[in-house]
Amino acid sequence: AASSVLGRRFLATEVDVGDSGAQSTNRRVRKEFSEKMKDGPGFADFIGGMSEPLTPDQALEKASAVQNRLQSKLSGGTRLPRWLKTDIPMGGNVTRIRKTLRDLKLHTVCEEARCPNMGECWGGGKHGTATATIMIMGDTCTRGCRFCSVKTSKTPAALDPKEPENVATALAAWGLDYIVLTSVDRDDLLDFGSNHFATTVQKIREMAPQMMIECLTPDFQGRPELIEPVALSGLDVYAHNIETVEALQRMVRDHRANYKQSMFVLEHVKKTKPTLLTKSSIMLGVGETDEEVLQTMKDLRSAGVDIVTLGQYMRPTKRHMKVHDYVTPEKFKHWEQMGNELGFLYTASGPLVRSSYKAGEFFISEILRKRSAVAAANAAKKDSQNLRDIAATIATEERKKVMEDKI
């Protein structure tokens, strides 16, 4: 009886049970299984239930439908709009800069923040003005802003005392025209990194006196005695980002950062050194309204900010806050016009614009060069008026170039 059950259980499997009755049952089960398979589904059932092959016309129609779907995706049907897609950074200059960074154990915000403009900036872009944004004081931040992909920790590694000299050595070797220094927040330090920042600028100025230096700084918790050393260290542009409109500050930024504190930093820099260019940046696409953006731009002008950049927020990873909406290039053009009307020396506004945007640096470098020339030729005029005349001249020249390129 046991052998009979074993034979039925394994169906078509050969089982040597040594019993003639069991063998007969096994053969019967195999035969029944084979007959059922003959009446089962065929190949056509697995490829769409077609009883007959496709005709040439039917096959062509299906192929065309597939092609149309693919073209729709390529033309903007994907979640990421086509105007936000960029080329993978490559080229000789990119490779050379990356190698030097690794050799000297330096970090760039270009890589850490996954900036989409890295290839253009490091490669020189259409203006041929190669730039890079070096991130000092390590690669780990003490704050946790919801938009930023930089690593975070309450206890980052100690500062590297050789970093200021290493940074200056690297920049002098690269031969860059314009450099942006930025840093992580270091709330674990007594001076929040202010002295380290200022020392790095001074070392660069010693080894590369012709290089133009922009510093994108933390807020130093709004303490004037820590803002001033950086403002007076020899830099050309002092940048601090407001990031978003006032109503969204707590949702977007770390709780230790806030709107009024950032506005105070920018205002105090201008009071400390009135001739220093100041700059700030606003992310769009995080849930702000047009009225809030306009008010933020007005507040920045009231704080004496000379340059403003506006760009699209792009989610670094799924762990970060979602994109609320993708702002169109036409809308960014509107904000550029508003910036000009409000009196900013320069407004860089576009989907891929970042606080350290390449085209903006080219423009700023031209302002700085021409300001020096004007100051030497006509020292009697006020610096602020000179800056506005220079900015107007450069803007006119840039518009002419754009029109010539279109023609």
mmCIF file with all atom_site columns, N, CA, C and O in Angstrom, residues 149-198:
data_model
loop_
_atom_site.group_PDB
_atom_site.id
_atom_site.type_symbol
_atom_site.label_atom_id
_atom_site.label_alt_id
_atom_site.label_comp_id
_atom_site.label_asym_id
_atom_site.label_entity_id
_atom_site.label_seq_id
_atom_site.pdbx_PDB_ins_code
_atom_site.Cartn_x
_atom_site.Cartn_y
_atom_site.Cartn_z
_atom_site.occupancy
_atom_site.B_iso_or_equiv
_atom_site.pdbx_formal_charge
_atom_site.auth_seq_id
_atom_site.auth_comp_id
_atom_site.auth_asym_id
_atom_site.auth_atom_id
_atom_site.pdbx_PDB_model_num
ATOM 1   N N  . SER A 1 149 ? 22.947 66.757 0.059   1.00 0.00 ? 149 SER A N  1
ATOM 2   C CA . SER A 1 149 ? 23.433 65.374 0.047   1.00 0.00 ? 149 SER A CA 1
ATOM 3   C C  . SER A 1 149 ? 24.770 65.185 0.750   1.00 0.00 ? 149 SER A C  1
ATOM 4   O O  . SER A 1 149 ? 25.325 64.089 0.760   1.00 0.00 ? 149 SER A O  1
ATOM 5   N N  . VAL A 1 150 ? 25.308 66.258 1.343   1.00 0.00 ? 150 VAL A N  1
ATOM 6   C CA . VAL A 1 150 ? 26.572 66.150 2.073   1.00 0.00 ? 150 VAL A CA 1
ATOM 7   C C  . VAL A 1 150 ? 26.358 65.321 3.344   1.00 0.00 ? 150 VAL A C  1
ATOM 8   O O  . VAL A 1 150 ? 25.324 65.425 4.001   1.00 0.00 ? 150 VAL A O  1
ATOM 9   N N  . LYS A 1 151 ? 27.353 64.497 3.700   1.00 0.00 ? 151 LYS A N  1
ATOM 10  C CA . LYS A 1 151 ? 27.249 63.651 4.892   1.00 0.00 ? 151 LYS A CA 1
ATOM 11  C C  . LYS A 1 151 ? 27.080 64.500 6.157   1.00 0.00 ? 151 LYS A C  1
ATOM 12  O O  . LYS A 1 151 ? 27.555 65.630 6.212   1.00 0.00 ? 151 LYS A O  1
ATOM 13  N N  . THR A 1 152 ? 26.410 63.937 7.163   1.00 0.00 ? 152 THR A N  1
ATOM 14  C CA . THR A 1 152 ? 26.194 64.662 8.411   1.00 0.00 ? 152 THR A CA 1
ATOM 15  C C  . THR A 1 152 ? 26.635 63.838 9.627   1.00 0.00 ? 152 THR A C  1
ATOM 16  O O  . THR A 1 152 ? 26.609 62.609 9.601   1.00 0.00 ? 152 THR A O  1
ATOM 17  N N  . SER A 1 153 ? 27.058 64.555 10.664  1.00 0.00 ? 153 SER A N  1
ATOM 18  C CA . SER A 1 153 ? 27.452 63.909 11.919  1.00 0.00 ? 153 SER A CA 1
ATOM 19  C C  . SER A 1 153 ? 27.545 64.975 13.013  1.00 0.00 ? 153 SER A C  1
ATOM 20  O O  . SER A 1 153 ? 27.893 66.128 12.734  1.00 0.00 ? 153 SER A O  1
ATOM 21  N N  . LYS A 1 154 ? 27.254 64.586 14.239  1.00 0.00 ? 154 LYS A N  1
ATOM 22  C CA . LYS A 1 154 ? 27.409 65.519 15.362  1.00 0.00 ? 154 LYS A CA 1
ATOM 23  C C  . LYS A 1 154 ? 28.873 65.722 15.720  1.00 0.00 ? 154 LYS A C  1
ATOM 24  O O  . LYS A 1 154 ? 29.252 66.743 16.294  1.00 0.00 ? 154 LYS A O  1
ATOM 25  N N  . THR A 1 155 ? 29.700 64.722 15.377  1.00 0.00 ? 155 THR A N  1
ATOM 26  C CA . THR A 1 155 ? 31.136 64.793 15.711  1.00 0.00 ? 155 THR A CA 1
ATOM 27  C C  . THR A 1 155 ? 31.981 64.468 14.486  1.00 0.00 ? 155 THR A C  1
ATOM 28  O O  . THR A 1 155 ? 32.506 63.364 14.355  1.00 0.00 ? 155 THR A O  1
ATOM 29  N N  . PRO A 1 156 ? 32.131 65.423 13.559  1.00 0.00 ? 156 PRO A N  1
ATOM 30  C CA . PRO A 1 156 ? 32.981 65.190 12.380  1.00 0.00 ? 156 PRO A CA 1
ATOM 31  C C  . PRO A 1 156 ? 34.448 65.071 12.772  1.00 0.00 ? 156 PRO A C  1
ATOM 32  O O  . PRO A 1 156 ? 34.829 65.363 13.913  1.00 0.00 ? 156 PRO A O  1
ATOM 33  N N  . ALA A 1 157 ? 35.258 64.671 11.819  1.00 0.00 ? 157 ALA A N  1
ATOM 34  C CA . ALA A 1 157 ? 36.701 64.565 12.065  1.00 0.00 ? 157 ALA A CA 1
ATOM 35  C C  . ALA A 1 157 ? 37.295 65.944 12.344  1.00 0.00 ? 157 ALA A C  1
ATOM 36  O O  . ALA A 1 157 ? 36.753 66.969 11.929  1.00 0.00 ? 157 ALA A O  1
ATOM 37  N N  . ALA A 1 158 ? 38.416 65.948 13.040  1.00 0.00 ? 158 ALA A N  1
ATOM 38  C CA . ALA A 1 158 ? 39.095 67.212 13.351  1.00 0.00 ? 158 ALA A CA 1
ATOM 39  C C  . ALA A 1 158 ? 39.567 67.897 12.071  1.00 0.00 ? 158 ALA A C  1
ATOM 40  O O  . ALA A 1 158 ? 39.794 67.245 11.046  1.00 0.00 ? 158 ALA A O  1
ATOM 41  N N  . LEU A 1 159 ? 39.718 69.212 12.124  1.00 0.00 ? 159 LEU A N  1
ATOM 42  C CA . LEU A 1 159 ? 40.205 69.957 10.967  1.00 0.00 ? 159 LEU A CA 1
ATOM 43  C C  . LEU A 1 159 ? 41.640 69.561 10.629  1.00 0.00 ? 159 LEU A C  1
ATOM 44  O O  . LEU A 1 159 ? 42.441 69.278 11.522  1.00 0.00 ? 159 LEU A O  1
ATOM 45  N N  . ASP A 1 160 ? 41.945 69.562 9.349   1.00 0.00 ? 160 ASP A N  1
ATOM 46  C CA . ASP A 1 160 ? 43.299 69.276 8.891   1.00 0.00 ? 160 ASP A CA 1
ATOM 47  C C  . ASP A 1 160 ? 44.090 70.583 8.885   1.00 0.00 ? 160 ASP A C  1
ATOM 48  O O  . ASP A 1 160 ? 43.785 71.486 8.085   1.00 0.00 ? 160 ASP A O  1
ATOM 49  N N  . PRO A 1 161 ? 45.090 70.736 9.735   1.00 0.00 ? 161 PRO A N  1
ATOM 50  C CA . PRO A 1 161 ? 45.843 71.998 9.792   1.00 0.00 ? 161 PRO A CA 1
ATOM 51  C C  . PRO A 1 161 ? 46.599 72.304 8.495   1.00 0.00 ? 161 PRO A C  1
ATOM 52  O O  . PRO A 1 161 ? 46.952 73.450 8.242   1.00 0.00 ? 161 PRO A O  1
ATOM 53  N N  . LYS A 1 162 ? 46.840 71.278 7.676   1.00 0.00 ? 162 LYS A N  1
ATOM 54  C CA . LYS A 1 162 ? 47.550 71.472 6.405   1.00 0.00 ? 162 LYS A CA 1
ATOM 55  C C  . LYS A 1 162 ? 46.613 71.850 5.271   1.00 0.00 ? 162 LYS A C  1
ATOM 56  O O  . LYS A 1 162 ? 47.060 72.161 4.165   1.00 0.00 ? 162 LYS A O  1
ATOM 57  N N  . GLU A 1 163 ? 45.319 71.815 5.513   1.00 0.00 ? 163 GLU A N  1
ATOM 58  C CA . GLU A 1 163 ? 44.358 72.050 4.430   1.00 0.00 ? 163 GLU A CA 1
ATOM 59  C C  . GLU A 1 163 ? 44.494 73.413 3.769   1.00 0.00 ? 163 GLU A C  1
ATOM 60  O O  . GLU A 1 163 ? 44.472 73.501 2.529   1.00 0.00 ? 163 GLU A O  1
ATOM 61  N N  . PRO A 1 164 ? 44.621 74.532 4.505   1.00 0.00 ? 164 PRO A N  1
ATOM 62  C CA . PRO A 1 164 ? 44.760 75.826 3.830   1.00 0.00 ? 164 PRO A CA 1
ATOM 63  C C  . PRO A 1 164 ? 45.910 75.855 2.828   1.00 0.00 ? 164 PRO A C  1
ATOM 64  O O  . PRO A 1 164 ? 45.752 76.359 1.709   1.00 0.00 ? 164 PRO A O  1
ATOM 65  N N  . GLU A 1 165 ? 47.055 75.288 3.216   1.00 0.00 ? 165 GLU A N  1
ATOM 66  C CA . GLU A 1 165 ? 48.207 75.276 2.300   1.00 0.00 ? 165 GLU A CA 1
ATOM 67  C C  . GLU A 1 165 ? 47.974 74.313 1.138   1.00 0.00 ? 165 GLU A C  1
ATOM 68  O O  . GLU A 1 165 ? 48.339 74.613 -0.003  1.00 0.00 ? 165 GLU A O  1
ATOM 69  N N  . ASN A 1 166 ? 47.357 73.159 1.406   1.00 0.00 ? 166 ASN A N  1
ATOM 70  C CA . ASN A 1 166 ? 47.076 72.200 0.334   1.00 0.00 ? 166 ASN A CA 1
ATOM 71  C C  . ASN A 1 166 ? 46.112 72.778 -0.698  1.00 0.00 ? 166 ASN A C  1
ATOM 72  O O  . ASN A 1 166 ? 46.277 72.582 -1.904  1.00 0.00 ? 166 ASN A O  1
ATOM 73  N N  . VAL A 1 167 ? 45.122 73.485 -0.220  1.00 0.00 ? 167 VAL A N  1
ATOM 74  C CA . VAL A 1 167 ? 44.158 74.107 -1.125  1.00 0.00 ? 167 VAL A CA 1
ATOM 75  C C  . VAL A 1 167 ? 44.844 75.153 -1.986  1.00 0.00 ? 167 VAL A C  1
ATOM 76  O O  . VAL A 1 167 ? 44.653 75.200 -3.209  1.00 0.00 ? 167 VAL A O  1
ATOM 77  N N  . ALA A 1 168 ? 45.654 75.997 -1.364  1.00 0.00 ? 168 ALA A N  1
ATOM 78  C CA . ALA A 1 168 ? 46.364 77.036 -2.114  1.00 0.00 ? 168 ALA A CA 1
ATOM 79  C C  . ALA A 1 168 ? 47.313 76.435 -3.139  1.00 0.00 ? 168 ALA A C  1
ATOM 80  O O  . ALA A 1 168 ? 47.412 76.923 -4.281  1.00 0.00 ? 168 ALA A O  1
ATOM 81  N N  . THR A 1 169 ? 47.986 75.351 -2.775  1.00 0.00 ? 169 THR A N  1
ATOM 82  C CA . THR A 1 169 ? 48.913 74.674 -3.693  1.00 0.00 ? 169 THR A CA 1
ATOM 83  C C  . THR A 1 169 ? 48.162 74.119 -4.900  1.00 0.00 ? 169 THR A C  1
ATOM 84  O O  . THR A 1 169 ? 48.601 74.269 -6.050  1.00 0.00 ? 169 THR A O  1
ATOM 85  N N  . ALA A 1 170 ? 47.044 73.479 -4.648  1.00 0.00 ? 170 ALA A N  1
ATOM 86  C CA . ALA A 1 170 ? 46.255 72.894 -5.733  1.00 0.00 ? 170 ALA A CA 1
ATOM 87  C C  . ALA A 1 170 ? 45.736 73.964 -6.677  1.00 0.00 ? 170 ALA A C  1
ATOM 88  O O  . ALA A 1 170 ? 45.821 73.830 -7.901  1.00 0.00 ? 170 ALA A O  1
ATOM 89  N N  . LEU A 1 171 ? 45.207 75.038 -6.131  1.00 0.00 ? 171 LEU A N  1
ATOM 90  C CA . LEU A 1 171 ? 44.634 76.087 -6.969  1.00 0.00 ? 171 LEU A CA 1
ATOM 91  C C  . LEU A 1 171 ? 45.694 76.799 -7.798  1.00 0.00 ? 171 LEU A C  1
ATOM 92  O O  . LEU A 1 171 ? 45.464 77.143 -8.963  1.00 0.00 ? 171 LEU A O  1
ATOM 93  N N  . ALA A 1 172 ? 46.853 77.001 -7.210  1.00 0.00 ? 172 ALA A N  1
ATOM 94  C CA . ALA A 1 172 ? 47.946 77.630 -7.959  1.00 0.00 ? 172 ALA A CA 1
ATOM 95  C C  . ALA A 1 172 ? 48.382 76.740 -9.123  1.00 0.00 ? 172 ALA A C  1
ATOM 96  O O  . ALA A 1 172 ? 48.698 77.223 -10.212 1.00 0.00 ? 172 ALA A O  1
ATOM 97  N N  . ALA A 1 173 ? 48.366 75.416 -8.908  1.00 0.00 ? 173 ALA A N  1
ATOM 98  C CA . ALA A 1 173 ? 48.760 74.470 -9.961  1.00 0.00 ? 173 ALA A CA 1
ATOM 99  C C  . ALA A 1 173 ? 47.719 74.394 -11.074 1.00 0.00 ? 173 ALA A C  1
ATOM 100 O O  . ALA A 1 173 ? 48.061 74.229 -12.243 1.00 0.00 ? 173 ALA A O  1
ATOM 101 N N  . TRP A 1 174 ? 46.452 74.501 -10.730 1.00 0.00 ? 174 TRP A N  1
ATOM 102 C CA . TRP A 1 174 ? 45.400 74.406 -11.747 1.00 0.00 ? 174 TRP A CA 1
ATOM 103 C C  . TRP A 1 174 ? 45.384 75.608 -12.675 1.00 0.00 ? 174 TRP A C  1
ATOM 104 O O  . TRP A 1 174 ? 44.984 75.506 -13.836 1.00 0.00 ? 174 TRP A O  1
ATOM 105 N N  . GLY A 1 175 ? 45.748 76.772 -12.170 1.00 0.00 ? 175 GLY A N  1
ATOM 106 C CA . GLY A 1 175 ? 45.720 77.969 -13.000 1.00 0.00 ? 175 GLY A CA 1
ATOM 107 C C  . GLY A 1 175 ? 44.306 78.451 -13.287 1.00 0.00 ? 175 GLY A C  1
ATOM 108 O O  . GLY A 1 175 ? 44.020 78.956 -14.378 1.00 0.00 ? 175 GLY A O  1
ATOM 109 N N  . LEU A 1 176 ? 43.413 78.287 -12.320 1.00 0.00 ? 176 LEU A N  1
ATOM 110 C CA . LEU A 1 176 ? 42.030 78.720 -12.502 1.00 0.00 ? 176 LEU A CA 1
ATOM 111 C C  . LEU A 1 176 ? 41.924 80.239 -12.462 1.00 0.00 ? 176 LEU A C  1
ATOM 112 O O  . LEU A 1 176 ? 42.754 80.928 -11.887 1.00 0.00 ? 176 LEU A O  1
ATOM 113 N N  . ASP A 1 177 ? 40.867 80.759 -13.087 1.00 0.00 ? 177 ASP A N  1
ATOM 114 C CA . ASP A 1 177 ? 40.630 82.203 -13.081 1.00 0.00 ? 177 ASP A CA 1
ATOM 115 C C  . ASP A 1 177 ? 39.808 82.636 -11.874 1.00 0.00 ? 177 ASP A C  1
ATOM 116 O O  . ASP A 1 177 ? 39.964 83.740 -11.361 1.00 0.00 ? 177 ASP A O  1
ATOM 117 N N  . TYR A 1 178 ? 38.910 81.757 -11.462 1.00 0.00 ? 178 TYR A N  1
ATOM 118 C CA . TYR A 1 178 ? 37.945 82.108 -10.426 1.00 0.00 ? 178 TYR A CA 1
ATOM 119 C C  . TYR A 1 178 ? 37.710 80.892 -9.558  1.00 0.00 ? 178 TYR A C  1
ATOM 120 O O  . TYR A 1 178 ? 37.472 79.800 -10.058 1.00 0.00 ? 178 TYR A O  1
ATOM 121 N N  . ILE A 1 179 ? 37.786 81.056 -8.263  1.00 0.00 ? 179 ILE A N  1
ATOM 122 C CA . ILE A 1 179 ? 37.608 79.925 -7.353  1.00 0.00 ? 179 ILE A CA 1
ATOM 123 C C  . ILE A 1 179 ? 36.528 80.261 -6.324  1.00 0.00 ? 179 ILE A C  1
ATOM 124 O O  . ILE A 1 179 ? 36.445 81.397 -5.848  1.00 0.00 ? 179 ILE A O  1
ATOM 125 N N  . VAL A 1 180 ? 35.723 79.274 -6.015  1.00 0.00 ? 180 VAL A N  1
ATOM 126 C CA . VAL A 1 180 ? 34.733 79.424 -4.961  1.00 0.00 ? 180 VAL A CA 1
ATOM 127 C C  . VAL A 1 180 ? 35.124 78.498 -3.807  1.00 0.00 ? 180 VAL A C  1
ATOM 128 O O  . VAL A 1 180 ? 35.310 77.304 -4.005  1.00 0.00 ? 180 VAL A O  1
ATOM 129 N N  . LEU A 1 181 ? 35.273 79.087 -2.637  1.00 0.00 ? 181 LEU A N  1
ATOM 130 C CA . LEU A 1 181 ? 35.528 78.308 -1.422  1.00 0.00 ? 181 LEU A CA 1
ATOM 131 C C  . LEU A 1 181 ? 34.238 78.196 -0.644  1.00 0.00 ? 181 LEU A C  1
ATOM 132 O O  . LEU A 1 181 ? 33.576 79.210 -0.388  1.00 0.00 ? 181 LEU A O  1
ATOM 133 N N  . THR A 1 182 ? 33.856 77.009 -0.299  1.00 0.00 ? 182 THR A N  1
ATOM 134 C CA . THR A 1 182 ? 32.705 76.828 0.567   1.00 0.00 ? 182 THR A CA 1
ATOM 135 C C  . THR A 1 182 ? 33.082 75.834 1.655   1.00 0.00 ? 182 THR A C  1
ATOM 136 O O  . THR A 1 182 ? 34.205 75.346 1.689   1.00 0.00 ? 182 THR A O  1
ATOM 137 N N  . SER A 1 183 ? 32.150 75.548 2.535   1.00 0.00 ? 183 SER A N  1
ATOM 138 C CA . SER A 1 183 ? 32.476 74.620 3.616   1.00 0.00 ? 183 SER A CA 1
ATOM 139 C C  . SER A 1 183 ? 31.212 73.990 4.171   1.00 0.00 ? 183 SER A C  1
ATOM 140 O O  . SER A 1 183 ? 30.088 74.478 3.943   1.00 0.00 ? 183 SER A O  1
ATOM 141 N N  . VAL A 1 184 ? 31.413 72.920 4.889   1.00 0.00 ? 184 VAL A N  1
ATOM 142 C CA . VAL A 1 184 ? 30.336 72.354 5.692   1.00 0.00 ? 184 VAL A CA 1
ATOM 143 C C  . VAL A 1 184 ? 30.153 73.238 6.924   1.00 0.00 ? 184 VAL A C  1
ATOM 144 O O  . VAL A 1 184 ? 31.004 74.061 7.246   1.00 0.00 ? 184 VAL A O  1
ATOM 145 N N  . ASP A 1 185 ? 29.039 73.090 7.618   1.00 0.00 ? 185 ASP A N  1
ATOM 146 C CA . ASP A 1 185 ? 28.863 73.762 8.906   1.00 0.00 ? 185 ASP A CA 1
ATOM 147 C C  . ASP A 1 185 ? 29.628 72.976 9.962   1.00 0.00 ? 185 ASP A C  1
ATOM 148 O O  . ASP A 1 185 ? 29.590 71.746 9.993   1.00 0.00 ? 185 ASP A O  1
ATOM 149 N N  . ARG A 1 186 ? 30.334 73.694 10.830  1.00 0.00 ? 186 ARG A N  1
ATOM 150 C CA . ARG A 1 186 ? 31.092 73.052 11.904  1.00 0.00 ? 186 ARG A CA 1
ATOM 151 C C  . ARG A 1 186 ? 30.676 73.646 13.245  1.00 0.00 ? 186 ARG A C  1
ATOM 152 O O  . ARG A 1 186 ? 31.425 74.379 13.897  1.00 0.00 ? 186 ARG A O  1
ATOM 153 N N  . ASP A 1 187 ? 29.457 73.335 13.665  1.00 0.00 ? 187 ASP A N  1
ATOM 154 C CA . ASP A 1 187 ? 28.959 73.821 14.955  1.00 0.00 ? 187 ASP A CA 1
ATOM 155 C C  . ASP A 1 187 ? 29.677 73.185 16.135  1.00 0.00 ? 187 ASP A C  1
ATOM 156 O O  . ASP A 1 187 ? 29.483 73.608 17.277  1.00 0.00 ? 187 ASP A O  1
ATOM 157 N N  . ASP A 1 188 ? 30.505 72.175 15.852  1.00 0.00 ? 188 ASP A N  1
ATOM 158 C CA . ASP A 1 188 ? 31.259 71.513 16.924  1.00 0.00 ? 188 ASP A CA 1
ATOM 159 C C  . ASP A 1 188 ? 32.500 72.291 17.322  1.00 0.00 ? 188 ASP A C  1
ATOM 160 O O  . ASP A 1 188 ? 33.122 71.986 18.338  1.00 0.00 ? 188 ASP A O  1
ATOM 161 N N  . LEU A 1 189 ? 32.888 73.287 16.532  1.00 0.00 ? 189 LEU A N  1
ATOM 162 C CA . LEU A 1 189 ? 34.095 74.078 16.802  1.00 0.00 ? 189 LEU A CA 1
ATOM 163 C C  . LEU A 1 189 ? 33.740 75.366 17.548  1.00 0.00 ? 189 LEU A C  1
ATOM 164 O O  . LEU A 1 189 ? 32.653 75.922 17.366  1.00 0.00 ? 189 LEU A O  1
ATOM 165 N N  . LEU A 1 190 ? 34.670 75.854 18.348  1.00 0.00 ? 190 LEU A N  1
ATOM 166 C CA . LEU A 1 190 ? 34.415 77.060 19.141  1.00 0.00 ? 190 LEU A CA 1
ATOM 167 C C  . LEU A 1 190 ? 34.125 78.273 18.271  1.00 0.00 ? 190 LEU A C  1
ATOM 168 O O  . LEU A 1 190 ? 33.268 79.100 18.601  1.00 0.00 ? 190 LEU A O  1
ATOM 169 N N  . ASP A 1 191 ? 34.868 78.392 17.133  1.00 0.00 ? 191 ASP A N  1
ATOM 170 C CA . ASP A 1 191 ? 34.647 79.547 16.247  1.00 0.00 ? 191 ASP A CA 1
ATOM 171 C C  . ASP A 1 191 ? 33.892 79.139 14.980  1.00 0.00 ? 191 ASP A C  1
ATOM 172 O O  . ASP A 1 191 ? 33.812 79.907 14.021  1.00 0.00 ? 191 ASP A O  1
ATOM 173 N N  . PHE A 1 192 ? 33.335 77.925 14.976  1.00 0.00 ? 192 PHE A N  1
ATOM 174 C CA . PHE A 1 192 ? 32.555 77.388 13.853  1.00 0.00 ? 192 PHE A CA 1
ATOM 175 C C  . PHE A 1 192 ? 33.356 77.348 12.541  1.00 0.00 ? 192 PHE A C  1
ATOM 176 O O  . PHE A 1 192 ? 32.778 77.295 11.450  1.00 0.00 ? 192 PHE A O  1
ATOM 177 N N  . GLY A 1 193 ? 34.687 77.421 12.653  1.00 0.00 ? 193 GLY A N  1
ATOM 178 C CA . GLY A 1 193 ? 35.554 77.331 11.481  1.00 0.00 ? 193 GLY A CA 1
ATOM 179 C C  . GLY A 1 193 ? 35.919 78.653 10.856  1.00 0.00 ? 193 GLY A C  1
ATOM 180 O O  . GLY A 1 193 ? 36.543 78.692 9.792   1.00 0.00 ? 193 GLY A O  1
ATOM 181 N N  . SER A 1 194 ? 35.583 79.761 11.504  1.00 0.00 ? 194 SER A N  1
ATOM 182 C CA . SER A 1 194 ? 35.840 81.093 10.929  1.00 0.00 ? 194 SER A CA 1
ATOM 183 C C  . SER A 1 194 ? 37.325 81.330 10.667  1.00 0.00 ? 194 SER A C  1
ATOM 184 O O  . SER A 1 194 ? 37.722 81.792 9.588   1.00 0.00 ? 194 SER A O  1
ATOM 185 N N  . ASN A 1 195 ? 38.176 81.036 11.641  1.00 0.00 ? 195 ASN A N  1
ATOM 186 C CA . ASN A 1 195 ? 39.614 81.265 11.483  1.00 0.00 ? 195 ASN A CA 1
ATOM 187 C C  . ASN A 1 195 ? 40.203 80.386 10.385  1.00 0.00 ? 195 ASN A C  1
ATOM 188 O O  . ASN A 1 195 ? 41.052 80.836 9.596   1.00 0.00 ? 195 ASN A O  1
ATOM 189 N N  . HIS A 1 196 ? 39.771 79.142 10.295  1.00 0.00 ? 196 HIS A N  1
ATOM 190 C CA . HIS A 1 196 ? 40.255 78.220 9.260   1.00 0.00 ? 196 HIS A CA 1
ATOM 191 C C  . HIS A 1 196 ? 39.879 78.748 7.876   1.00 0.00 ? 196 HIS A C  1
ATOM 192 O O  . HIS A 1 196 ? 40.689 78.704 6.941   1.00 0.00 ? 196 HIS A O  1
ATOM 193 N N  . PHE A 1 197 ? 38.678 79.259 7.751   1.00 0.00 ? 197 PHE A N  1
ATOM 194 C CA . PHE A 1 197 ? 38.202 79.821 6.486   1.00 0.00 ? 197 PHE A CA 1
ATOM 195 C C  . PHE A 1 197 ? 39.066 81.006 6.068   1.00 0.00 ? 197 PHE A C  1
ATOM 196 O O  . PHE A 1 197 ? 39.551 81.095 4.924   1.00 0.00 ? 197 PHE A O  1
ATOM 197 N N  . ALA A 1 198 ? 39.276 81.936 7.007   1.00 0.00 ? 198 ALA A N  1
ATOM 198 C CA . ALA A 1 198 ? 40.059 83.140 6.718   1.00 0.00 ? 198 ALA A CA 1
ATOM 199 C C  . ALA A 1 198 ? 41.506 82.793 6.375   1.00 0.00 ? 198 ALA A C  1
ATOM 200 O O  . ALA A 1 198 ? 42.098 83.376 5.448   1.00 0.00 ? 198 ALA A O  1
#
